[in-house]
Each structure stands twice: as C-alpha cells, then as structure tokens.
Amino acid sequence: MLSKVGRYENVVEPFHCDVNHELFMGHLGNHLLNAADFHSSDRGFGMSYLNTVNKTWVLSRLVIEMEEMPMQYRHFFVETWVESAMRYFTSRNFRVEGQDGKTLGFGRSIWALIDLDSRQPSNLLEINNGDIVKWVETDKECPIAKPGRVNMSSDVALCGERQAKYSDVDVNGHVNSVKYIEHVLDMFPLEKFVENRVARFEVAYVAESYFGDTLRFYREHSAQTDDGEEYTLSIAKRNEDGTETECVRSLVRFKKK
Amino acid sequence: MLSKVGRYENVVEPFHCDVNHELFMGHLGNHLLNAADFHSSDRGFGMSYLNTVNKTWVLSRLVIEMEEMPMQYRHFFVETWVESAMRYFTSRNFRVEGQDGKTLGFGRSIWALIDLDSRQPSNLLEINNGDIVKWVETDKECPIAKPGRVNMSSDVALCGERQAKYSDVDVNGHVNSVKYIEHVLDMFPLEKFVENRVARFEVAYVAESYFGDTLRFYREHSAQTDDGEEYTLSIAKRNEDGTETECVRSLVRFKKK
C-alpha cells in the first residue's frame, strides 16, 4: 500500500553545483518536479496515464524556500504530497531533507490539468472518478507562504535578451520549466550568490514559449530589508508585431550570509 | 574487491530530454563525467583525494559515439574504465548500455592532472606510487576512433555571442564542461535534431573561461556525405584587448534518420 507522501533520494552531482558548492536552484527544481512525476505516476494520475486520455499536467506555480541548500556529493530526500485537489487546480507540497535528517526547506506548487488538443483546462476530479482526492494529505506541515501575486512596475528596463535554443525546449517543444529557473537566476551577477543565499524563489508560468522565440528579461529591485533584498523578474517573448507576451513572472528573495 | 570496470545505473529524467524524447547529449556527458568521478573516487584517485594533495583532474578531450540515445524514463548503464595512464595524460573509456542490455554507444576521454596552484601539468604516476596503473584495463573493447585533430578554416563567420552567466560556472568558477556541450549544440536549429541524430560528438577543452566572459560561437560545415554531414564548432572568449582565445573546439557528425 502506497503512502500519501512519496519520498525520493537524490545525490548532489558535481556539475549541478554552483560556485558555493551548493546545488543550483534549477536542479533542485528539477528534483522536485521529478518527485511530483514519480509520485503521481505511481498513484495512477501521472503524465503517462494522462497522455492516454489526451490530457496533461501543466505547472502553474512553484515556490521554494530553503534554509540551506544541499552541498556537493551529499544525499538528500524530497518528500511530496498532494495538499488539495479542486476542479481545475491541485496543489502539491514538498519537503527537502538533508542526509542527516535535517529539514533543509519546503516547496509548494500548483498544477492545472489541460486537454492536449484544446489546451483548455480540464476537470481533474473526472480523472479515474476523482481518485486523486483519496491521496490528499492535509496533516503534513508546509510552513511557507503560498505563491502570491508578484507585482512589477510597468517601466522596468530591459536587462537582457536571448533566443530560445535547442537545449531550452522539452519533449513538447516548449521552453522547459527548469530552464526558466536558470534564466531567471542568470539575470544576477555571480557575487549576488556569493554574498547572499536565495531564501525564497517563486515562479509563475504564465504563457508558453517555443524554440526560436526571442526571450526578453526584466529585473526590478522590489524591496530592501536589514537582512536582504527582493527582486521581481519577468521573462517575455517578443511577438511578430513587436508586442510582448509575458511567459514567466518570478520573485527572488536574497538573504545576506 | 573492486573491478577495473565501474558500472553505474541512471534513469533518463523527463526534463533531461529533447524534442525527440531522447536524453540531451549534455546530460549524457554529465552522466559519463559522474561515472568517471565515482570510479576514480572509489579507487583512490578521485577529485576529493587529489584536492587534499593540491591537485585536480582536468578534462582535455571527450568523444561520444551513439547508435541510439536512451529514451525518456528508460534506465541505462554507464561503464567506465582506464584504458591507459602515462605521465601527463590518462585515457578513460565509456560504454553506454540500454536497460535491455543492448550497447547504445561508447565514449573516450583524456584527462590531465594539474597542480592547483601553478595550474601546470603534474605527473599522475606519482599519485599514490603510481597506483592508477593497476587499474588499467586493456582488454575491454571501445570500438570508436580516438579524439583527433579537429580542423577549422580561419575565416569562419561569427554565429552568436553570449556572456557566461551564473548557471554556466562550476564550483571552480569556470564555465563547466557540460554547459559547453549545450552551447555547442545550441548553434544548430531544432530541425537538425529532428531530421538527424548525433552519431559522433567530439570536444576538446583548450582554455578556461569565467563568469562574465563574452563567449563567441563559430560553426563551419566541414563535410557532406550520403548519409549525413559534419560540422566543426568553436567557442572563443573575447579578451580585453579585442583578441580572442579559443576555449573549446568541437566536431559534430549528424546522420540522417
């Protein structure tokens, strides 16, 4: 009998580490999304099954708060569980545990179910007669704020531009969720990560972009506190008519080391 | 008693797959380099030990030939062994095996040992009284051509430029070997990978680049055959005086599907 909470072991590979010898946030995100995939597949509502009924999960929000990042070569565990399942959205939480049992951080995510042809939202309670509900775990704690609205001023200057390349796009031809995390953090200079740690990372996936799209990067310094600062970041694609469509909105909270 | 050949199991994670649902070459490279790291560490000549005597391995050449790339969600195995060890270079081979036991491809690599302070080559036969020699395996077959000299014309036009970002640099502050593989393949349009498979990928690491360096990309169509074509690629960094230093030279052989 499977438990409601899935638990997956990982190791911090050397090429997945930043200059601090700590796991890159993008790779941590990848481990969380893998855990979500394994957990849902094992319980009958994963991507592989959904594809047979012409549906798929779409990640809408991801937020990660870390007290400490796993270090190079260390093992760590990702726990994941479904916190709630409503008609059009399900929220899934994560806990990251170090090899010594210490809690390193938590994550929250929100997913929609869509129809593969229409790309429209689909009622996730109709999958396997609402089976997902029986996996909902409400007792396990996830003591970080839910993803919120991330505001950005309208006059923020362009801070970079890049074409979406072969390595950016996933099996569906979309720029993948993990690569966006890399692109967001690549808007900062290296010293930012040497002098601070990323205490909260939040991302909303708003629209899809594709191979060849010109991605435009925006960064706004949105708050300064005694122990750190906060930035709002946005990635938009340039449309043929010169307008832009926002693909990703993100918030990064740095804490001074 | 450890065997001369190390064997490591991997799984093809969904976000590590390209539009063909196949493992990206960069991620395969990462798995090979991990195998090299695990194999050498377990046998007493890995990075962690070398760092204690102020030395490190530097990857000089990597070549991968694949008949078939591992597909999404499949397990696969990487075997690795030391083919030879001379004073300043050691060559290490790889075999990639599918979950059904089929050989998917092979790899070859050449490594130098350097002193961490002087960055000069160091005699690898002096490490642990030449212990590495007892791990040399000469009987195991690696039926692919050794890395060769990759020629490029002198008048190739610039095909792209990019600053090295936070996600590019490893624990040593250098643009990492795996990211270079991504950057090389990102010089091609997506259709190239839909219509062809990469039959041989070869890379020579010539000089190091750092965060903030402007990387310049060059691509030359170097051969056309009935069943495919070959490209020579180069990544150079721009120096302050306007000159360039080549960091990576690569060869990609495509075969029509």
Short mmCIF file of C-alpha atoms in Angstrom, two decimals:
data_model
loop_
_atom_site.label_atom_id
_atom_site.label_comp_id
_atom_site.label_asym_id
_atom_site.label_seq_id
_atom_site.Cartn_x
_atom_site.Cartn_y
_atom_site.Cartn_z
CA MET A 1 0.00 0.00 0.00
CA LEU A 2 1.50 3.31 -1.08
CA SER A 3 1.55 6.12 1.42
CA LYS A 4 0.18 9.56 0.67
CA VAL A 5 3.63 11.06 0.99
CA GLY A 6 6.24 10.00 -1.55
CA ARG A 7 9.92 10.09 -0.63
CA TYR A 8 12.78 10.12 -3.12
CA GLU A 9 16.51 10.04 -2.58
CA ASN A 10 18.87 12.18 -4.65
CA VAL A 11 22.54 12.96 -4.72
CA VAL A 12 24.07 16.36 -5.46
CA GLU A 13 26.11 15.79 -8.61
CA PRO A 14 29.28 17.85 -9.05
CA PHE A 15 28.21 19.55 -12.30
CA HIS A 16 24.92 20.53 -10.68
CA CYS A 17 26.69 22.73 -8.16
CA ASP A 18 27.27 26.45 -8.22
CA VAL A 19 30.32 28.37 -7.14
CA ASN A 20 29.33 27.83 -3.47
CA HIS A 21 29.47 24.03 -3.97
CA GLU A 22 25.70 24.04 -3.47
CA LEU A 23 23.01 22.58 -5.69
CA PHE A 24 21.74 25.07 -8.30
CA MET A 25 18.13 26.13 -7.68
CA GLY A 26 17.24 24.95 -11.21
CA HIS A 27 18.49 21.45 -10.47
CA LEU A 28 16.66 21.44 -7.15
CA GLY A 29 13.52 22.42 -9.06
CA ASN A 30 14.19 19.51 -11.42
CA HIS A 31 14.40 17.11 -8.47
CA LEU A 32 11.08 18.42 -7.10
CA LEU A 33 9.36 18.06 -10.47
CA ASN A 34 10.75 14.53 -10.83
CA ALA A 35 9.38 13.68 -7.40
CA ALA A 36 5.98 15.05 -8.46
CA ASP A 37 6.12 12.93 -11.62
CA PHE A 38 7.12 9.71 -9.82
CA HIS A 39 4.57 10.27 -7.04
CA SER A 40 1.65 10.88 -9.40
CA SER A 41 2.66 8.08 -11.81
CA ASP A 42 2.91 5.53 -9.03
CA ARG A 43 -0.57 6.55 -7.85
CA GLY A 44 -2.30 6.40 -11.23
CA PHE A 45 -2.53 10.07 -12.14
CA GLY A 46 0.85 10.68 -13.76
CA MET A 47 1.73 12.11 -17.16
CA SER A 48 1.99 8.69 -18.86
CA TYR A 49 -1.54 7.72 -17.89
CA LEU A 50 -2.94 11.19 -18.63
CA ASN A 51 -1.45 11.16 -22.11
CA THR A 52 -3.51 8.05 -22.89
CA VAL A 53 -6.66 10.07 -22.18
CA ASN A 54 -5.27 13.05 -24.09
CA LYS A 55 -4.56 15.22 -21.07
CA THR A 56 -1.50 16.53 -19.28
CA TRP A 57 -0.44 18.35 -16.15
CA VAL A 58 0.73 21.92 -16.54
CA LEU A 59 2.81 23.52 -13.82
CA SER A 60 1.37 26.89 -12.95
CA ARG A 61 3.29 27.99 -9.84
CA LEU A 62 6.35 26.82 -7.99
CA VAL A 63 7.78 28.28 -4.82
CA ILE A 64 10.80 27.05 -2.92
CA GLU A 65 12.10 28.29 0.43
CA MET A 66 15.42 26.94 1.61
CA GLU A 67 17.19 27.38 4.93
CA GLU A 68 20.16 25.60 3.47
CA MET A 69 20.96 24.16 0.05
CA PRO A 70 22.24 20.58 -0.24
CA MET A 71 26.01 20.53 -0.77
CA GLN A 72 28.06 18.76 -3.46
CA TYR A 73 28.09 14.95 -3.14
CA ARG A 74 25.57 14.94 -0.28
CA HIS A 75 22.47 12.81 -0.43
CA PHE A 76 19.14 14.43 0.21
CA PHE A 77 15.49 13.45 0.17
CA VAL A 78 12.50 15.05 -1.47
CA GLU A 79 9.11 14.34 0.07
CA THR A 80 6.00 15.28 -1.86
CA TRP A 81 2.26 15.07 -1.29
CA VAL A 82 -0.98 16.49 -2.62
CA GLU A 83 -2.29 19.19 -0.31
CA SER A 84 -5.58 19.80 -2.10
CA ALA A 85 -7.40 18.96 -5.30
CA MET A 86 -10.12 21.16 -6.69
CA ARG A 87 -11.82 21.06 -10.04
CA TYR A 88 -9.18 22.96 -12.01
CA PHE A 89 -6.17 23.09 -9.75
CA THR A 90 -4.27 20.83 -7.45
CA SER A 91 -1.63 21.94 -5.02
CA ARG A 92 1.33 19.75 -4.25
CA ASN A 93 3.86 20.39 -1.50
CA PHE A 94 7.47 19.39 -0.99
CA ARG A 95 9.86 18.97 1.89
CA VAL A 96 13.62 18.72 1.35
CA GLU A 97 15.60 16.77 3.93
CA GLY A 98 19.36 16.52 4.28
CA GLN A 99 21.17 13.21 4.66
CA ASP A 100 21.33 13.75 8.42
CA GLY A 101 17.53 14.12 8.66
CA LYS A 102 17.58 17.90 8.97
CA THR A 103 14.87 19.88 7.17
CA LEU A 104 16.57 22.00 4.50
CA GLY A 105 13.47 23.62 3.06
CA PHE A 106 9.99 23.36 1.62
CA GLY A 107 8.22 23.85 -1.67
CA ARG A 108 4.72 24.48 -2.95
CA SER A 109 3.37 24.02 -6.44
CA ILE A 110 0.09 24.48 -8.27
CA TRP A 111 -0.87 22.42 -11.29
CA ALA A 112 -3.69 22.54 -13.80
CA LEU A 113 -4.93 19.66 -15.91
CA ILE A 114 -5.37 20.56 -19.56
CA ASP A 115 -6.73 18.86 -22.64
CA LEU A 116 -3.91 18.17 -25.11
CA ASP A 117 -5.93 19.24 -28.17
CA SER A 118 -7.81 22.29 -26.94
CA ARG A 119 -5.11 23.31 -24.41
CA GLN A 120 -8.09 24.25 -22.21
CA PRO A 121 -8.43 23.44 -18.50
CA SER A 122 -9.97 20.08 -17.78
CA ASN A 123 -11.77 18.87 -14.64
CA LEU A 124 -9.17 16.91 -12.73
CA LEU A 125 -11.83 15.35 -10.48
CA GLU A 126 -13.10 13.45 -13.52
CA ILE A 127 -9.82 11.52 -13.84
CA ASN A 128 -10.35 7.97 -12.58
CA ASN A 129 -13.58 9.00 -10.81
CA GLY A 130 -11.84 11.60 -8.70
CA ASP A 131 -9.24 9.18 -7.42
CA ILE A 132 -6.76 11.98 -6.73
CA VAL A 133 -8.88 13.10 -3.74
CA LYS A 134 -8.06 9.98 -1.79
CA TRP A 135 -4.38 10.92 -1.93
CA VAL A 136 -4.90 14.35 -0.39
CA GLU A 137 -2.79 14.78 2.74
CA THR A 138 -3.85 17.69 4.94
CA ASP A 139 -1.94 16.95 8.13
CA LYS A 140 1.60 17.29 6.89
CA GLU A 141 3.05 20.69 7.55
CA CYS A 142 4.39 23.02 4.87
CA PRO A 143 5.28 26.19 6.80
CA ILE A 144 5.98 28.56 3.89
CA ALA A 145 3.73 31.20 2.35
CA LYS A 146 1.63 30.16 -0.61
CA PRO A 147 2.55 31.59 -4.00
CA GLY A 148 1.22 35.13 -4.13
CA ARG A 149 0.73 37.86 -6.64
CA VAL A 150 4.13 39.18 -7.75
CA ASN A 151 3.91 42.82 -8.76
CA MET A 152 6.21 44.59 -11.15
CA SER A 153 6.34 48.22 -12.24
CA SER A 154 5.39 48.89 -15.83
CA ASP A 155 8.51 50.86 -16.71
CA VAL A 156 11.25 48.36 -15.92
CA ALA A 157 14.17 48.48 -18.36
CA LEU A 158 15.17 45.50 -20.47
CA CYS A 159 18.15 43.74 -18.87
CA GLY A 160 18.84 41.08 -21.49
CA GLU A 161 17.58 39.18 -24.47
CA ARG A 162 18.14 35.64 -25.74
CA GLN A 163 16.75 33.32 -28.37
CA ALA A 164 15.28 30.04 -27.12
CA LYS A 165 17.68 27.31 -28.27
CA TYR A 166 17.67 23.53 -28.72
CA SER A 167 18.72 22.92 -25.09
CA ASP A 168 15.88 25.08 -23.80
CA VAL A 169 13.00 23.10 -25.20
CA ASP A 170 11.43 19.96 -23.81
CA VAL A 171 9.69 16.98 -25.40
CA ASN A 172 6.70 19.21 -26.20
CA GLY A 173 8.80 21.87 -27.91
CA HIS A 174 8.22 24.37 -25.08
CA VAL A 175 10.95 26.14 -23.16
CA ASN A 176 11.04 23.94 -20.10
CA SER A 177 10.19 24.94 -16.53
CA VAL A 178 13.66 24.18 -15.22
CA LYS A 179 15.44 26.24 -17.90
CA TYR A 180 13.29 29.24 -16.98
CA ILE A 181 14.61 28.98 -13.42
CA GLU A 182 18.17 29.11 -14.79
CA HIS A 183 17.33 32.08 -17.00
CA VAL A 184 15.76 33.97 -14.09
CA LEU A 185 18.79 33.48 -11.83
CA ASP A 186 21.16 34.27 -14.70
CA MET A 187 19.86 37.85 -14.52
CA PHE A 188 22.05 38.33 -11.42
CA PRO A 189 25.81 38.75 -11.15
CA LEU A 190 27.80 35.93 -9.59
CA GLU A 191 28.64 37.99 -6.45
CA LYS A 192 24.93 38.06 -5.55
CA PHE A 193 25.13 34.32 -4.89
CA VAL A 194 28.44 34.55 -3.08
CA GLU A 195 27.24 37.25 -0.67
CA ASN A 196 23.66 36.00 -0.25
CA ARG A 197 21.63 32.85 -0.30
CA VAL A 198 18.31 32.50 -2.09
CA ALA A 199 15.81 32.26 0.76
CA ARG A 200 12.66 32.23 -1.37
CA PHE A 201 12.28 31.55 -5.06
CA GLU A 202 8.87 31.89 -6.63
CA VAL A 203 7.84 31.47 -10.23
CA ALA A 204 4.52 31.72 -12.08
CA TYR A 205 4.36 30.10 -15.51
CA VAL A 206 2.02 32.35 -17.46
CA ALA A 207 2.40 31.52 -21.16
CA GLU A 208 4.43 29.09 -23.24
CA SER A 209 7.39 29.98 -25.42
CA TYR A 210 8.94 27.91 -28.19
CA PHE A 211 12.22 27.23 -29.98
CA GLY A 212 13.42 30.37 -31.75
CA ASP A 213 11.35 32.77 -29.66
CA THR A 214 13.19 35.87 -28.56
CA LEU A 215 13.03 35.91 -24.78
CA ARG A 216 13.34 39.27 -23.07
CA PHE A 217 14.47 39.60 -19.49
CA TYR A 218 13.36 42.20 -16.95
CA ARG A 219 14.58 42.67 -13.39
CA GLU A 220 13.29 45.05 -10.74
CA HIS A 221 14.67 45.61 -7.26
CA SER A 222 11.43 45.46 -5.28
CA ALA A 223 12.36 45.51 -1.61
CA GLN A 224 15.27 46.10 0.74
CA THR A 225 15.37 44.82 4.29
CA ASP A 226 18.01 44.70 7.00
CA ASP A 227 18.92 41.14 6.22
CA GLY A 228 18.42 41.09 2.48
CA GLU A 229 16.53 42.21 -0.59
CA GLU A 230 13.87 41.11 -3.02
CA TYR A 231 13.67 41.23 -6.80
CA THR A 232 10.82 40.78 -9.23
CA LEU A 233 11.77 39.26 -12.57
CA SER A 234 9.93 38.69 -15.77
CA ILE A 235 10.63 36.82 -18.99
CA ALA A 236 8.55 37.82 -22.00
CA LYS A 237 8.61 36.65 -25.59
CA ARG A 238 8.62 39.13 -28.45
CA ASN A 239 5.72 38.69 -30.83
CA GLU A 240 5.96 39.24 -34.58
CA ASP A 241 4.07 42.51 -34.35
CA GLY A 242 6.62 43.88 -31.87
CA THR A 243 4.42 43.45 -28.79
CA GLU A 244 5.42 41.17 -25.93
CA THR A 245 3.73 38.31 -24.11
CA GLU A 246 4.87 37.58 -20.59
CA CYS A 247 5.84 33.92 -20.11
CA VAL A 248 7.25 33.86 -16.60
CA ARG A 249 6.99 36.11 -13.54
CA SER A 250 9.31 35.42 -10.67
CA LEU A 251 10.32 36.65 -7.23
CA VAL A 252 13.71 36.08 -5.67
CA ARG A 253 14.38 36.87 -2.01
CA PHE A 254 18.04 37.04 -1.08
CA LYS A 255 19.27 36.82 2.48
CA LYS A 256 22.70 38.11 3.41
CA LYS A 257 25.05 35.37 4.54
CA MET B 1 37.48 -6.22 -4.34
CA LEU B 2 36.57 -3.56 -6.87
CA SER B 3 36.71 -4.48 -10.52
CA LYS B 4 38.61 -2.44 -13.08
CA VAL B 5 35.38 -1.54 -14.83
CA GLY B 6 32.87 0.56 -12.92
CA ARG B 7 29.19 0.30 -13.76
CA TYR B 8 26.58 2.92 -12.85
CA GLU B 9 22.83 2.91 -13.36
CA ASN B 10 20.98 6.04 -14.46
CA VAL B 11 17.46 6.97 -15.43
CA VAL B 12 16.51 9.39 -18.21
CA GLU B 13 14.68 12.18 -16.41
CA PRO B 14 11.87 13.95 -18.27
CA PHE B 15 13.44 17.43 -18.16
CA HIS B 16 16.69 15.99 -19.50
CA CYS B 17 15.04 15.01 -22.78
CA ASP B 18 14.99 16.85 -26.06
CA VAL B 19 12.15 17.19 -28.53
CA ASN B 20 12.75 13.57 -29.67
CA HIS B 21 12.12 12.31 -26.11
CA GLU B 22 15.81 11.36 -26.03
CA LEU B 23 18.44 12.28 -23.48
CA PHE B 24 20.27 15.51 -24.34
CA MET B 25 23.93 14.94 -25.25
CA GLY B 26 24.93 17.40 -22.50
CA HIS B 27 23.14 15.33 -19.86
CA LEU B 28 24.67 12.13 -21.24
CA GLY B 29 28.06 13.84 -20.96
CA ASN B 30 27.20 14.68 -17.35
CA HIS B 31 26.41 11.01 -16.63
CA LEU B 32 29.76 9.95 -18.14
CA LEU B 33 31.66 12.52 -16.11
CA ASN B 34 29.83 11.43 -12.95
CA ALA B 35 30.79 7.83 -13.69
CA ALA B 36 34.42 8.90 -14.11
CA ASP B 37 34.25 10.75 -10.79
CA PHE B 38 32.64 7.84 -8.88
CA HIS B 39 35.00 5.30 -10.45
CA SER B 40 38.16 7.24 -9.64
CA SER B 41 37.00 8.24 -6.14
CA ASP B 42 36.14 4.64 -5.22
CA ARG B 43 39.63 3.58 -6.38
CA GLY B 44 41.57 6.26 -4.53
CA PHE B 45 42.43 8.71 -7.29
CA GLY B 46 39.29 10.88 -7.36
CA MET B 47 38.92 14.63 -7.09
CA SER B 48 38.33 14.64 -3.33
CA TYR B 49 41.58 12.84 -2.62
CA LEU B 50 43.51 14.85 -5.21
CA ASN B 51 42.33 18.11 -3.68
CA THR B 52 43.99 17.10 -0.41
CA VAL B 53 47.33 16.95 -2.25
CA ASN B 54 46.55 20.17 -4.09
CA LYS B 55 45.91 18.60 -7.48
CA THR B 56 42.91 18.06 -9.71
CA TRP B 57 41.85 16.26 -12.88
CA VAL B 58 41.25 18.41 -15.92
CA LEU B 59 39.18 17.02 -18.77
CA SER B 60 41.02 17.60 -22.03
CA ARG B 61 39.02 15.63 -24.61
CA LEU B 62 35.67 13.90 -24.70
CA VAL B 63 34.21 11.97 -27.61
CA ILE B 64 30.89 10.16 -27.65
CA GLU B 65 29.52 7.96 -30.43
CA MET B 66 25.94 6.76 -30.08
CA GLU B 67 23.98 4.29 -32.18
CA GLU B 68 20.93 5.18 -30.17
CA MET B 69 20.20 7.65 -27.38
CA PRO B 70 18.47 6.46 -24.20
CA MET B 71 14.79 7.43 -24.24
CA GLN B 72 12.74 9.26 -21.61
CA TYR B 73 12.16 7.26 -18.40
CA ARG B 74 14.41 4.37 -19.51
CA HIS B 75 17.17 3.12 -17.30
CA PHE B 76 20.64 2.82 -18.75
CA PHE B 77 24.09 1.91 -17.55
CA VAL B 78 27.40 3.67 -17.92
CA GLU B 79 30.52 1.52 -17.73
CA THR B 80 33.88 3.20 -17.40
CA TRP B 81 37.48 2.09 -17.17
CA VAL B 82 41.01 3.45 -17.51
CA GLU B 83 42.48 2.46 -20.85
CA SER B 84 45.94 3.86 -20.27
CA ALA B 85 47.89 6.04 -17.87
CA MET B 86 51.01 7.88 -18.93
CA ARG B 87 52.96 10.54 -17.14
CA TYR B 88 50.80 13.51 -18.11
CA PHE B 89 47.63 12.00 -19.53
CA THR B 90 45.25 9.21 -18.77
CA SER B 91 42.61 7.94 -21.14
CA ARG B 92 39.32 6.69 -19.81
CA ASN B 93 36.69 4.92 -21.88
CA PHE B 94 32.94 4.52 -21.54
CA ARG B 95 30.28 2.13 -22.74
CA VAL B 96 26.59 3.01 -22.58
CA GLU B 97 24.15 0.12 -22.25
CA GLY B 98 20.35 0.22 -22.52
CA GLN B 99 18.08 -1.36 -19.94
CA ASP B 100 17.69 -4.41 -22.20
CA GLY B 101 21.47 -4.99 -22.30
CA LYS B 102 21.92 -3.52 -25.77
CA THR B 103 25.02 -1.42 -26.44
CA LEU B 104 23.87 2.12 -27.18
CA GLY B 105 27.28 3.70 -27.69
CA PHE B 106 30.80 4.38 -26.47
CA GLY B 107 32.88 7.24 -25.22
CA ARG B 108 36.52 8.16 -24.86
CA SER B 109 38.09 10.84 -22.71
CA ILE B 110 41.54 12.20 -21.99
CA TRP B 111 42.44 13.78 -18.68
CA ALA B 112 45.45 15.66 -17.37
CA LEU B 113 46.45 16.04 -13.75
CA ILE B 114 47.32 19.60 -12.78
CA ASP B 115 48.68 21.34 -9.75
CA LEU B 116 46.01 23.60 -8.22
CA ASP B 117 48.42 26.47 -7.55
CA SER B 118 50.60 26.53 -10.64
CA ARG B 119 47.86 25.15 -12.97
CA GLN B 120 50.74 23.23 -14.56
CA PRO B 121 50.64 19.54 -15.56
CA SER B 122 51.63 17.17 -12.82
CA ASN B 123 52.96 13.60 -13.06
CA LEU B 124 49.98 11.38 -12.44
CA LEU B 125 52.20 8.33 -11.90
CA GLU B 126 53.44 9.99 -8.71
CA ILE B 127 49.97 9.85 -7.16
CA ASN B 128 49.87 7.03 -4.58
CA ASN B 129 53.05 5.49 -6.01
CA GLY B 130 51.54 5.06 -9.46
CA ASP B 131 48.52 3.18 -8.13
CA ILE B 132 46.42 4.20 -11.12
CA VAL B 133 48.41 1.79 -13.32
CA LYS B 134 46.99 -1.22 -11.56
CA TRP B 135 43.50 -0.16 -12.65
CA VAL B 136 44.38 -0.03 -16.34
CA GLU B 137 42.10 -2.31 -18.36
CA THR B 138 43.38 -3.07 -21.86
CA ASP B 139 41.12 -5.96 -22.87
CA LYS B 140 37.78 -4.19 -22.90
CA GLU B 141 36.79 -3.02 -26.33
CA CYS B 142 35.99 0.59 -27.23
CA PRO B 143 35.39 0.46 -30.98
CA ILE B 144 35.30 4.18 -31.76
CA ALA B 145 38.00 6.42 -33.17
CA LYS B 146 40.19 8.25 -30.71
CA PRO B 147 39.76 12.01 -30.46
CA GLY B 148 41.57 13.57 -33.38
CA ARG B 149 42.65 16.93 -34.56
CA VAL B 150 39.58 18.99 -35.49
CA ASN B 151 40.41 21.50 -38.20
CA MET B 152 38.60 24.74 -38.82
CA SER B 153 39.07 27.36 -41.52
CA SER B 154 40.39 30.70 -40.36
CA ASP B 155 37.64 32.80 -41.95
CA VAL B 156 34.54 31.34 -40.35
CA ALA B 157 31.88 33.96 -39.56
CA LEU B 158 30.64 34.61 -36.04
CA CYS B 159 27.33 32.81 -35.50
CA GLY B 160 26.48 34.01 -32.00
CA GLU B 161 27.74 35.59 -28.81
CA ARG B 162 26.80 35.16 -25.17
CA GLN B 163 28.05 36.23 -21.78
CA ALA B 164 28.93 33.43 -19.34
CA LYS B 165 26.28 33.52 -16.61
CA TYR B 166 25.80 32.21 -13.07
CA SER B 167 24.36 28.88 -14.33
CA ASP B 168 27.36 28.33 -16.60
CA VAL B 169 30.03 28.27 -13.94
CA ASP B 170 31.02 25.40 -11.71
CA VAL B 171 32.48 25.18 -8.21
CA ASN B 172 35.80 26.48 -9.54
CA GLY B 173 34.24 29.49 -11.23
CA HIS B 174 34.93 28.07 -14.71
CA VAL B 175 32.31 27.57 -17.40
CA ASN B 176 31.66 23.88 -16.92
CA SER B 177 32.34 21.08 -19.40
CA VAL B 178 28.70 20.07 -19.63
CA LYS B 179 27.46 23.60 -20.33
CA TYR B 180 29.93 23.87 -23.22
CA ILE B 181 28.29 20.79 -24.77
CA GLU B 182 24.92 22.55 -24.55
CA HIS B 183 26.34 25.73 -26.05
CA VAL B 184 27.92 23.82 -28.94
CA LEU B 185 24.68 22.03 -29.84
CA ASP B 186 22.69 25.24 -29.38
CA MET B 187 24.45 26.54 -32.51
CA PHE B 188 22.09 24.35 -34.56
CA PRO B 189 18.43 24.82 -35.38
CA LEU B 190 15.92 22.44 -33.81
CA GLU B 191 15.13 20.72 -37.14
CA LYS B 192 18.70 19.45 -37.33
CA PHE B 193 17.94 17.20 -34.37
CA VAL B 194 14.54 16.17 -35.70
CA GLU B 195 15.90 15.09 -39.09
CA ASN B 196 19.25 13.67 -37.89
CA ARG B 197 20.80 12.01 -34.92
CA VAL B 198 24.17 12.96 -33.49
CA ALA B 199 26.37 9.99 -34.40
CA ARG B 200 29.64 11.42 -33.11
CA PHE B 201 30.25 14.29 -30.75
CA GLU B 202 33.79 15.36 -30.02
CA VAL B 203 35.05 18.18 -27.86
CA ALA B 204 38.50 19.46 -26.95
CA TYR B 205 38.74 21.72 -23.91
CA VAL B 206 41.53 24.13 -24.76
CA ALA B 207 41.33 27.05 -22.34
CA GLU B 208 39.17 28.06 -19.40
CA SER B 209 36.56 30.80 -19.41
CA TYR B 210 34.97 32.52 -16.44
CA PHE B 211 31.79 34.24 -15.28
CA GLY B 212 31.20 37.39 -17.30
CA ASP B 213 33.41 36.35 -20.22
CA THR B 214 31.93 37.06 -23.62
CA LEU B 215 31.78 33.72 -25.41
CA ARG B 216 31.82 33.80 -29.20
CA PHE B 217 30.43 30.96 -31.25
CA TYR B 218 31.69 29.75 -34.63
CA ARG B 219 30.25 27.00 -36.82
CA GLU B 220 31.64 25.58 -40.04
CA HIS B 221 30.05 22.95 -42.29
CA SER B 222 33.08 20.72 -42.81
CA ALA B 223 31.86 17.62 -44.66
CA GLN B 224 28.87 16.24 -46.51
CA THR B 225 28.30 12.52 -47.08
CA ASP B 226 25.44 10.45 -48.46
CA ASP B 227 24.09 9.68 -45.04
CA GLY B 228 24.90 12.85 -43.18
CA GLU B 229 27.17 15.80 -42.57
CA GLU B 230 29.85 17.09 -40.25
CA TYR B 231 30.39 20.42 -38.55
CA THR B 232 33.34 21.97 -36.79
CA LEU B 233 32.45 24.33 -33.96
CA SER B 234 34.46 26.65 -31.82
CA ILE B 235 33.79 28.71 -28.72
CA ALA B 236 36.23 31.52 -28.01
CA LYS B 237 36.33 34.15 -25.31
CA ARG B 238 36.91 37.79 -26.14
CA ASN B 239 39.90 39.29 -24.42
CA GLU B 240 40.08 42.86 -23.15
CA ASP B 241 42.39 43.89 -25.99
CA GLY B 242 39.85 42.68 -28.56
CA THR B 243 41.67 39.47 -29.43
CA GLU B 244 40.14 36.07 -28.85
CA THR B 245 41.24 32.92 -27.05
CA GLU B 246 39.71 29.65 -28.16
CA CYS B 247 38.21 27.71 -25.24
CA VAL B 248 36.51 24.80 -26.95
CA ARG B 249 36.83 23.09 -30.33
CA SER B 250 34.18 20.57 -31.27
CA LEU B 251 33.09 18.25 -34.05
CA VAL B 252 29.52 17.09 -34.57
CA ARG B 253 28.67 14.32 -37.04
CA PHE B 254 25.00 14.11 -37.92
CA LYS B 255 23.46 11.03 -39.52
CA LYS B 256 20.17 11.28 -41.38
CA LYS B 257 17.38 9.36 -39.68
#
